[in-house]
């Protein structure tokens, strides 16, 4: 059964700084997802990574996937307050229809 | 653009009561799923369906029933509510998770359930 672990669980960072959220998964996964959740809100899709070495960028966020290391990263560049949210990664093992989520990383960006 | 619609948004139950959380999507998605979200636990998959008439168990299915009689609807039933089922429940849908489809999930707004 796929297990997905994120770290850190909580991240407090200053505006303008860079940081990385890590997502490790336990068994072979053929795709990896990143979602964002604002407090009290639903989840919205950020990135879908479908192959080894995939890299996607949107604004100050960049996600990558290394299937050999079973690792995905979400890199934040020059953080701004609007990025404050909880970020989840999720994976799917080959040929299953179960999307398994990590515990989430709560990001707080302060001035 | 309705997307994924969940009702009710809030519900308070007493232990032992039953209820159904409704989920409907208007995107003609084959795949639908239910998650529960608890503090520090992330989202955990309860049940999912890959099409009308087909359902399967997720990570935490005990205490919950589902059915999928139409493509659009995927209700979640609590037969005898327990305090441990106090949570926020999210319904999500996708075209499907196989082949060339990305499997990106579209989420409803959530249903907050409290069991006393």
PDB file of N, CA, C and O in Angstrom, chain A residues 1-6 9 33-38 41-45 86-91 98-105, chain B residues 6 33-47 58-60 87-93 105-111:
ATOM      1  N   UNK A   1       0.846  -1.188   0.000  1.00  0.00           N
ATOM      2  CA  UNK A   1       0.000   0.000   0.000  1.00  0.00           C
ATOM      3  C   UNK A   1       0.891   1.252   0.000  1.00  0.00           C
ATOM      4  O   UNK A   1       1.835   1.339   0.756  1.00  0.00           O
ATOM      5  N   UNK A   2       0.555   2.174  -0.847  1.00  0.00           N
ATOM      6  CA  UNK A   2       1.341   3.395  -0.963  1.00  0.00           C
ATOM      7  C   UNK A   2       1.226   4.243   0.299  1.00  0.00           C
ATOM      8  O   UNK A   2       0.135   4.460   0.817  1.00  0.00           O
ATOM      9  N   UNK A   3       2.358   4.721   0.764  1.00  0.00           N
ATOM     10  CA  UNK A   3       2.381   5.684   1.868  1.00  0.00           C
ATOM     11  C   UNK A   3       3.073   6.944   1.343  1.00  0.00           C
ATOM     12  O   UNK A   3       4.088   6.875   0.658  1.00  0.00           O
ATOM     13  N   UNK A   4       2.530   8.082   1.718  1.00  0.00           N
ATOM     14  CA  UNK A   4       3.073   9.366   1.267  1.00  0.00           C
ATOM     15  C   UNK A   4       3.403  10.202   2.494  1.00  0.00           C
ATOM     16  O   UNK A   4       2.542  10.409   3.356  1.00  0.00           O
ATOM     17  N   UNK A   5       4.651  10.664   2.565  1.00  0.00           N
ATOM     18  CA  UNK A   5       5.077  11.467   3.711  1.00  0.00           C
ATOM     19  C   UNK A   5       5.598  12.810   3.248  1.00  0.00           C
ATOM     20  O   UNK A   5       6.387  12.878   2.292  1.00  0.00           O
ATOM     21  N   UNK A   6       5.187  13.852   3.919  1.00  0.00           N
ATOM     22  CA  UNK A   6       5.664  15.194   3.612  1.00  0.00           C
ATOM     23  C   UNK A   6       6.460  15.731   4.774  1.00  0.00           C
ATOM     24  O   UNK A   6       6.179  15.449   5.929  1.00  0.00           O
ATOM     25  N   UNK A   9       6.086  19.461   8.334  1.00  0.00           N
ATOM     26  CA  UNK A   9       4.633  19.552   8.506  1.00  0.00           C
ATOM     27  C   UNK A   9       4.203  20.996   8.638  1.00  0.00           C
ATOM     28  O   UNK A   9       3.070  21.345   8.291  1.00  0.00           O
ATOM     29  N   UNK A  33       0.929  14.393  -7.544  1.00  0.00           N
ATOM     30  CA  UNK A  33       0.106  15.591  -7.623  1.00  0.00           C
ATOM     31  C   UNK A  33       0.442  16.527  -6.474  1.00  0.00           C
ATOM     32  O   UNK A  33       0.767  16.084  -5.381  1.00  0.00           O
ATOM     33  N   UNK A  34       0.289  17.815  -6.718  1.00  0.00           N
ATOM     34  CA  UNK A  34       0.383  18.817  -5.668  1.00  0.00           C
ATOM     35  C   UNK A  34      -0.903  19.632  -5.657  1.00  0.00           C
ATOM     36  O   UNK A  34      -1.394  20.058  -6.712  1.00  0.00           O
ATOM     37  N   UNK A  35      -1.429  19.835  -4.431  1.00  0.00           N
ATOM     38  CA  UNK A  35      -2.646  20.604  -4.238  1.00  0.00           C
ATOM     39  C   UNK A  35      -2.397  21.685  -3.195  1.00  0.00           C
ATOM     40  O   UNK A  35      -1.552  21.538  -2.313  1.00  0.00           O
ATOM     41  N   UNK A  36      -3.210  22.723  -3.281  1.00  0.00           N
ATOM     42  CA  UNK A  36      -3.164  23.809  -2.307  1.00  0.00           C
ATOM     43  C   UNK A  36      -4.531  23.908  -1.635  1.00  0.00           C
ATOM     44  O   UNK A  36      -5.575  23.765  -2.291  1.00  0.00           O
ATOM     45  N   UNK A  37      -4.502  24.168  -0.316  1.00  0.00           N
ATOM     46  CA  UNK A  37      -5.749  24.382   0.414  1.00  0.00           C
ATOM     47  C   UNK A  37      -5.624  25.623   1.289  1.00  0.00           C
ATOM     48  O   UNK A  37      -4.752  25.678   2.165  1.00  0.00           O
ATOM     49  N   UNK A  38      -6.489  26.598   1.086  1.00  0.00           N
ATOM     50  CA  UNK A  38      -6.567  27.755   1.955  1.00  0.00           C
ATOM     51  C   UNK A  38      -7.436  27.403   3.159  1.00  0.00           C
ATOM     52  O   UNK A  38      -8.317  26.536   3.055  1.00  0.00           O
ATOM     53  N   UNK A  41     -11.178  26.136   3.247  1.00  0.00           N
ATOM     54  CA  UNK A  41     -11.587  26.028   1.846  1.00  0.00           C
ATOM     55  C   UNK A  41     -11.343  24.631   1.303  1.00  0.00           C
ATOM     56  O   UNK A  41     -10.836  23.751   2.003  1.00  0.00           O
ATOM     57  N   UNK A  42     -11.672  24.478   0.031  1.00  0.00           N
ATOM     58  CA  UNK A  42     -11.448  23.205  -0.637  1.00  0.00           C
ATOM     59  C   UNK A  42     -10.021  23.139  -1.180  1.00  0.00           C
ATOM     60  O   UNK A  42      -9.211  24.037  -0.948  1.00  0.00           O
ATOM     61  N   UNK A  43      -9.721  22.061  -1.886  1.00  0.00           N
ATOM     62  CA  UNK A  43      -8.386  21.891  -2.460  1.00  0.00           C
ATOM     63  C   UNK A  43      -8.421  22.258  -3.939  1.00  0.00           C
ATOM     64  O   UNK A  43      -9.365  21.934  -4.655  1.00  0.00           O
ATOM     65  N   UNK A  44      -7.329  22.904  -4.387  1.00  0.00           N
ATOM     66  CA  UNK A  44      -7.206  23.188  -5.801  1.00  0.00           C
ATOM     67  C   UNK A  44      -5.916  22.589  -6.320  1.00  0.00           C
ATOM     68  O   UNK A  44      -4.892  22.556  -5.625  1.00  0.00           O
ATOM     69  N   UNK A  45      -5.968  22.100  -7.540  1.00  0.00           N
ATOM     70  CA  UNK A  45      -4.818  21.434  -8.141  1.00  0.00           C
ATOM     71  C   UNK A  45      -3.759  22.456  -8.536  1.00  0.00           C
ATOM     72  O   UNK A  45      -4.064  23.506  -9.104  1.00  0.00           O
ATOM     73  N   UNK A  86      -2.002  25.498   3.046  1.00  0.00           N
ATOM     74  CA  UNK A  86      -1.500  24.138   3.281  1.00  0.00           C
ATOM     75  C   UNK A  86      -1.323  23.461   1.934  1.00  0.00           C
ATOM     76  O   UNK A  86      -2.211  23.528   1.083  1.00  0.00           O
ATOM     77  N   UNK A  87      -0.185  22.820   1.757  1.00  0.00           N
ATOM     78  CA  UNK A  87       0.151  22.165   0.497  1.00  0.00           C
ATOM     79  C   UNK A  87       0.190  20.655   0.710  1.00  0.00           C
ATOM     80  O   UNK A  87       0.816  20.157   1.644  1.00  0.00           O
ATOM     81  N   UNK A  88      -0.494  19.954  -0.181  1.00  0.00           N
ATOM     82  CA  UNK A  88      -0.547  18.497  -0.113  1.00  0.00           C
ATOM     83  C   UNK A  88       0.069  17.891  -1.369  1.00  0.00           C
ATOM     84  O   UNK A  88      -0.151  18.394  -2.472  1.00  0.00           O
ATOM     85  N   UNK A  89       0.787  16.803  -1.179  1.00  0.00           N
ATOM     86  CA  UNK A  89       1.155  15.988  -2.319  1.00  0.00           C
ATOM     87  C   UNK A  89       0.342  14.699  -2.261  1.00  0.00           C
ATOM     88  O   UNK A  89      -0.139  14.290  -1.195  1.00  0.00           O
ATOM     89  N   UNK A  90       0.156  14.075  -3.401  1.00  0.00           N
ATOM     90  CA  UNK A  90      -0.616  12.833  -3.485  1.00  0.00           C
ATOM     91  C   UNK A  90      -0.017  11.970  -4.584  1.00  0.00           C
ATOM     92  O   UNK A  90       0.456  12.481  -5.598  1.00  0.00           O
ATOM     93  N   UNK A  91      -0.063  10.664  -4.377  1.00  0.00           N
ATOM     94  CA  UNK A  91       0.498   9.746  -5.354  1.00  0.00           C
ATOM     95  C   UNK A  91      -0.470   8.639  -5.687  1.00  0.00           C
ATOM     96  O   UNK A  91      -1.441   8.398  -4.957  1.00  0.00           O
ATOM     97  N   UNK A  98      -6.459   4.494  -6.677  1.00  0.00           N
ATOM     98  CA  UNK A  98      -6.421   5.128  -5.356  1.00  0.00           C
ATOM     99  C   UNK A  98      -5.413   6.257  -5.386  1.00  0.00           C
ATOM    100  O   UNK A  98      -4.241   6.050  -5.703  1.00  0.00           O
ATOM    101  N   UNK A  99      -5.878   7.439  -5.039  1.00  0.00           N
ATOM    102  CA  UNK A  99      -4.995   8.591  -4.902  1.00  0.00           C
ATOM    103  C   UNK A  99      -4.784   8.802  -3.410  1.00  0.00           C
ATOM    104  O   UNK A  99      -5.728   9.106  -2.684  1.00  0.00           O
ATOM    105  N   UNK A 100      -3.517   8.635  -2.960  1.00  0.00           N
ATOM    106  CA  UNK A 100      -3.195   8.694  -1.543  1.00  0.00           C
ATOM    107  C   UNK A 100      -2.490  10.010  -1.241  1.00  0.00           C
ATOM    108  O   UNK A 100      -1.496  10.350  -1.906  1.00  0.00           O
ATOM    109  N   UNK A 101      -2.973  10.705  -0.218  1.00  0.00           N
ATOM    110  CA  UNK A 101      -2.444  12.025   0.115  1.00  0.00           C
ATOM    111  C   UNK A 101      -1.455  11.959   1.269  1.00  0.00           C
ATOM    112  O   UNK A 101      -1.546  11.087   2.146  1.00  0.00           O
ATOM    113  N   UNK A 102      -0.531  12.889   1.274  1.00  0.00           N
ATOM    114  CA  UNK A 102       0.324  13.110   2.419  1.00  0.00           C
ATOM    115  C   UNK A 102      -0.412  13.914   3.479  1.00  0.00           C
ATOM    116  O   UNK A 102      -1.564  14.319   3.284  1.00  0.00           O
ATOM    117  N   UNK A 103       0.265  14.155   4.601  1.00  0.00           N
ATOM    118  CA  UNK A 103      -0.385  14.830   5.729  1.00  0.00           C
ATOM    119  C   UNK A 103      -0.457  16.336   5.547  1.00  0.00           C
ATOM    120  O   UNK A 103      -1.140  17.016   6.300  1.00  0.00           O
ATOM    121  N   UNK A 104       0.225  16.846   4.545  1.00  0.00           N
ATOM    122  CA  UNK A 104       0.157  18.279   4.274  1.00  0.00           C
ATOM    123  C   UNK A 104       1.273  19.064   4.946  1.00  0.00           C
ATOM    124  O   UNK A 104       1.807  18.662   5.988  1.00  0.00           O
ATOM    125  N   UNK A 105       1.637  20.173   4.344  1.00  0.00           N
ATOM    126  CA  UNK A 105       2.608  21.119   4.910  1.00  0.00           C
ATOM    127  C   UNK A 105       1.926  22.472   5.033  1.00  0.00           C
ATOM    128  O   UNK A 105       1.496  23.037   4.026  1.00  0.00           O
TER     129      UNK A 105
ATOM    130  N   UNK B   6     -21.480  19.457  -3.040  1.00  0.00           N
ATOM    131  CA  UNK B   6     -21.710  18.636  -1.848  1.00  0.00           C
ATOM    132  C   UNK B   6     -22.799  19.261  -0.991  1.00  0.00           C
ATOM    133  O   UNK B   6     -22.824  20.479  -0.812  1.00  0.00           O
ATOM    134  N   UNK B  33     -14.742  10.064  -5.756  1.00  0.00           N
ATOM    135  CA  UNK B  33     -14.149   9.549  -4.526  1.00  0.00           C
ATOM    136  C   UNK B  33     -14.587  10.388  -3.339  1.00  0.00           C
ATOM    137  O   UNK B  33     -14.995  11.547  -3.494  1.00  0.00           O
ATOM    138  N   UNK B  34     -14.465   9.797  -2.156  1.00  0.00           N
ATOM    139  CA  UNK B  34     -14.728  10.488  -0.908  1.00  0.00           C
ATOM    140  C   UNK B  34     -13.482  10.417  -0.034  1.00  0.00           C
ATOM    141  O   UNK B  34     -12.868   9.349   0.109  1.00  0.00           O
ATOM    142  N   UNK B  35     -13.144  11.575   0.561  1.00  0.00           N
ATOM    143  CA  UNK B  35     -12.045  11.672   1.515  1.00  0.00           C
ATOM    144  C   UNK B  35     -12.575  12.281   2.804  1.00  0.00           C
ATOM    145  O   UNK B  35     -13.521  13.044   2.794  1.00  0.00           O
ATOM    146  N   UNK B  36     -11.892  11.956   3.884  1.00  0.00           N
ATOM    147  CA  UNK B  36     -12.113  12.678   5.119  1.00  0.00           C
ATOM    148  C   UNK B  36     -10.817  13.371   5.508  1.00  0.00           C
ATOM    149  O   UNK B  36      -9.718  12.858   5.253  1.00  0.00           O
ATOM    150  N   UNK B  37     -10.980  14.573   6.085  1.00  0.00           N
ATOM    151  CA  UNK B  37      -9.813  15.356   6.491  1.00  0.00           C
ATOM    152  C   UNK B  37      -9.882  15.622   7.984  1.00  0.00           C
ATOM    153  O   UNK B  37     -10.842  16.211   8.483  1.00  0.00           O
ATOM    154  N   UNK B  38      -8.856  15.182   8.681  1.00  0.00           N
ATOM    155  CA  UNK B  38      -8.734  15.388  10.117  1.00  0.00           C
ATOM    156  C   UNK B  38      -7.409  16.077  10.404  1.00  0.00           C
ATOM    157  O   UNK B  38      -6.425  15.841   9.696  1.00  0.00           O
ATOM    158  N   UNK B  39      -7.362  16.911  11.451  1.00  0.00           N
ATOM    159  CA  UNK B  39      -6.124  17.639  11.768  1.00  0.00           C
ATOM    160  C   UNK B  39      -4.931  16.699  11.915  1.00  0.00           C
ATOM    161  O   UNK B  39      -5.012  15.693  12.632  1.00  0.00           O
ATOM    162  N   UNK B  40      -3.848  17.015  11.243  1.00  0.00           N
ATOM    163  CA  UNK B  40      -2.629  16.214  11.349  1.00  0.00           C
ATOM    164  C   UNK B  40      -2.650  14.906  10.587  1.00  0.00           C
ATOM    165  O   UNK B  40      -1.670  14.159  10.617  1.00  0.00           O
ATOM    166  N   UNK B  41      -3.772  14.608   9.921  1.00  0.00           N
ATOM    167  CA  UNK B  41      -3.886  13.309   9.217  1.00  0.00           C
ATOM    168  C   UNK B  41      -3.942  13.471   7.707  1.00  0.00           C
ATOM    169  O   UNK B  41      -3.997  12.490   6.973  1.00  0.00           O
ATOM    170  N   UNK B  42      -3.970  14.672   7.219  1.00  0.00           N
ATOM    171  CA  UNK B  42      -4.104  14.861   5.781  1.00  0.00           C
ATOM    172  C   UNK B  42      -5.486  14.433   5.307  1.00  0.00           C
ATOM    173  O   UNK B  42      -6.460  14.472   6.063  1.00  0.00           O
ATOM    174  N   UNK B  43      -5.566  13.993   4.070  1.00  0.00           N
ATOM    175  CA  UNK B  43      -6.817  13.475   3.524  1.00  0.00           C
ATOM    176  C   UNK B  43      -6.698  11.953   3.417  1.00  0.00           C
ATOM    177  O   UNK B  43      -5.692  11.446   2.909  1.00  0.00           O
ATOM    178  N   UNK B  44      -7.715  11.267   3.860  1.00  0.00           N
ATOM    179  CA  UNK B  44      -7.703   9.801   3.779  1.00  0.00           C
ATOM    180  C   UNK B  44      -8.865   9.333   2.914  1.00  0.00           C
ATOM    181  O   UNK B  44      -9.999   9.772   3.100  1.00  0.00           O
ATOM    182  N   UNK B  45      -8.577   8.433   2.013  1.00  0.00           N
ATOM    183  CA  UNK B  45      -9.557   7.950   1.053  1.00  0.00           C
ATOM    184  C   UNK B  45     -10.523   6.970   1.718  1.00  0.00           C
ATOM    185  O   UNK B  45     -10.097   5.978   2.333  1.00  0.00           O
ATOM    186  N   UNK B  46     -11.812   7.234   1.573  1.00  0.00           N
ATOM    187  CA  UNK B  46     -12.827   6.371   2.184  1.00  0.00           C
ATOM    188  C   UNK B  46     -13.314   5.328   1.179  1.00  0.00           C
ATOM    189  O   UNK B  46     -13.208   4.120   1.397  1.00  0.00           O
ATOM    190  N   UNK B  47     -13.898   5.776   0.098  1.00  0.00           N
ATOM    191  CA  UNK B  47     -14.377   4.919  -0.986  1.00  0.00           C
ATOM    192  C   UNK B  47     -14.162   5.652  -2.303  1.00  0.00           C
ATOM    193  O   UNK B  47     -14.069   6.878  -2.325  1.00  0.00           O
ATOM    194  N   UNK B  58     -11.402   2.412   0.036  1.00  0.00           N
ATOM    195  CA  UNK B  58     -10.151   3.127   0.129  1.00  0.00           C
ATOM    196  C   UNK B  58      -9.390   2.741   1.382  1.00  0.00           C
ATOM    197  O   UNK B  58      -9.416   1.585   1.802  1.00  0.00           O
ATOM    198  N   UNK B  59      -8.741   3.724   2.002  1.00  0.00           N
ATOM    199  CA  UNK B  59      -7.913   3.474   3.183  1.00  0.00           C
ATOM    200  C   UNK B  59      -8.730   3.266   4.459  1.00  0.00           C
ATOM    201  O   UNK B  59      -8.333   2.508   5.345  1.00  0.00           O
ATOM    202  N   UNK B  60      -9.845   3.987   4.587  1.00  0.00           N
ATOM    203  CA  UNK B  60     -10.619   3.973   5.837  1.00  0.00           C
ATOM    204  C   UNK B  60     -12.101   3.784   5.550  1.00  0.00           C
ATOM    205  O   UNK B  60     -12.921   4.653   5.818  1.00  0.00           O
ATOM    206  N   UNK B  87     -15.561  14.968  11.307  1.00  0.00           N
ATOM    207  CA  UNK B  87     -14.519  15.269  10.336  1.00  0.00           C
ATOM    208  C   UNK B  87     -15.072  16.224   9.285  1.00  0.00           C
ATOM    209  O   UNK B  87     -16.247  16.579   9.292  1.00  0.00           O
ATOM    210  N   UNK B  88     -14.183  16.628   8.385  1.00  0.00           N
ATOM    211  CA  UNK B  88     -14.601  17.334   7.177  1.00  0.00           C
ATOM    212  C   UNK B  88     -14.491  16.338   6.025  1.00  0.00           C
ATOM    213  O   UNK B  88     -13.431  15.719   5.844  1.00  0.00           O
ATOM    214  N   UNK B  89     -15.559  16.215   5.273  1.00  0.00           N
ATOM    215  CA  UNK B  89     -15.611  15.237   4.188  1.00  0.00           C
ATOM    216  C   UNK B  89     -15.571  15.964   2.849  1.00  0.00           C
ATOM    217  O   UNK B  89     -16.300  16.927   2.626  1.00  0.00           O
ATOM    218  N   UNK B  90     -14.703  15.461   1.978  1.00  0.00           N
ATOM    219  CA  UNK B  90     -14.581  16.030   0.640  1.00  0.00           C
ATOM    220  C   UNK B  90     -14.911  14.972  -0.405  1.00  0.00           C
ATOM    221  O   UNK B  90     -14.423  13.835  -0.344  1.00  0.00           O
ATOM    222  N   UNK B  91     -15.713  15.385  -1.359  1.00  0.00           N
ATOM    223  CA  UNK B  91     -15.964  14.574  -2.539  1.00  0.00           C
ATOM    224  C   UNK B  91     -15.100  15.130  -3.667  1.00  0.00           C
ATOM    225  O   UNK B  91     -14.901  16.353  -3.767  1.00  0.00           O
ATOM    226  N   UNK B  92     -14.570  14.241  -4.491  1.00  0.00           N
ATOM    227  CA  UNK B  92     -13.710  14.683  -5.597  1.00  0.00           C
ATOM    228  C   UNK B  92     -13.993  13.830  -6.822  1.00  0.00           C
ATOM    229  O   UNK B  92     -14.374  12.660  -6.702  1.00  0.00           O
ATOM    230  N   UNK B  93     -13.799  14.405  -8.008  1.00  0.00           N
ATOM    231  CA  UNK B  93     -14.040  13.652  -9.234  1.00  0.00           C
ATOM    232  C   UNK B  93     -12.949  13.925 -10.257  1.00  0.00           C
ATOM    233  O   UNK B  93     -12.214  14.916 -10.166  1.00  0.00           O
ATOM    234  N   UNK B 105      -7.772  15.629  -9.704  1.00  0.00           N
ATOM    235  CA  UNK B 105      -9.044  15.628  -8.983  1.00  0.00           C
ATOM    236  C   UNK B 105      -9.612  17.032  -8.866  1.00  0.00           C
ATOM    237  O   UNK B 105      -8.874  17.996  -8.632  1.00  0.00           O
ATOM    238  N   UNK B 106     -10.945  17.115  -9.004  1.00  0.00           N
ATOM    239  CA  UNK B 106     -11.676  18.352  -8.754  1.00  0.00           C
ATOM    240  C   UNK B 106     -12.506  18.129  -7.486  1.00  0.00           C
ATOM    241  O   UNK B 106     -13.275  17.179  -7.417  1.00  0.00           O
ATOM    242  N   UNK B 107     -12.332  19.024  -6.525  1.00  0.00           N
ATOM    243  CA  UNK B 107     -12.930  18.826  -5.211  1.00  0.00           C
ATOM    244  C   UNK B 107     -14.186  19.662  -5.026  1.00  0.00           C
ATOM    245  O   UNK B 107     -14.303  20.777  -5.540  1.00  0.00           O
ATOM    246  N   UNK B 108     -15.110  19.109  -4.219  1.00  0.00           N
ATOM    247  CA  UNK B 108     -16.229  19.892  -3.738  1.00  0.00           C
ATOM    248  C   UNK B 108     -15.795  20.787  -2.600  1.00  0.00           C
ATOM    249  O   UNK B 108     -14.633  20.778  -2.183  1.00  0.00           O
ATOM    250  N   UNK B 109     -16.748  21.566  -2.062  1.00  0.00           N
ATOM    251  CA  UNK B 109     -16.429  22.552  -1.032  1.00  0.00           C
ATOM    252  C   UNK B 109     -16.294  21.935   0.358  1.00  0.00           C
ATOM    253  O   UNK B 109     -15.836  22.584   1.279  1.00  0.00           O
ATOM    254  N   UNK B 110     -16.697  20.681   0.495  1.00  0.00           N
ATOM    255  CA  UNK B 110     -16.554  20.012   1.786  1.00  0.00           C
ATOM    256  C   UNK B 110     -17.840  20.023   2.598  1.00  0.00           C
ATOM    257  O   UNK B 110     -18.686  20.919   2.450  1.00  0.00           O
ATOM    258  N   UNK B 111     -17.974  19.011   3.453  1.00  0.00           N
ATOM    259  CA  UNK B 111     -19.098  18.916   4.382  1.00  0.00           C
ATOM    260  C   UNK B 111     -18.530  18.687   5.776  1.00  0.00           C
ATOM    261  O   UNK B 111     -17.810  17.713   5.992  1.00  0.00           O
TER     262      UNK B 111
END
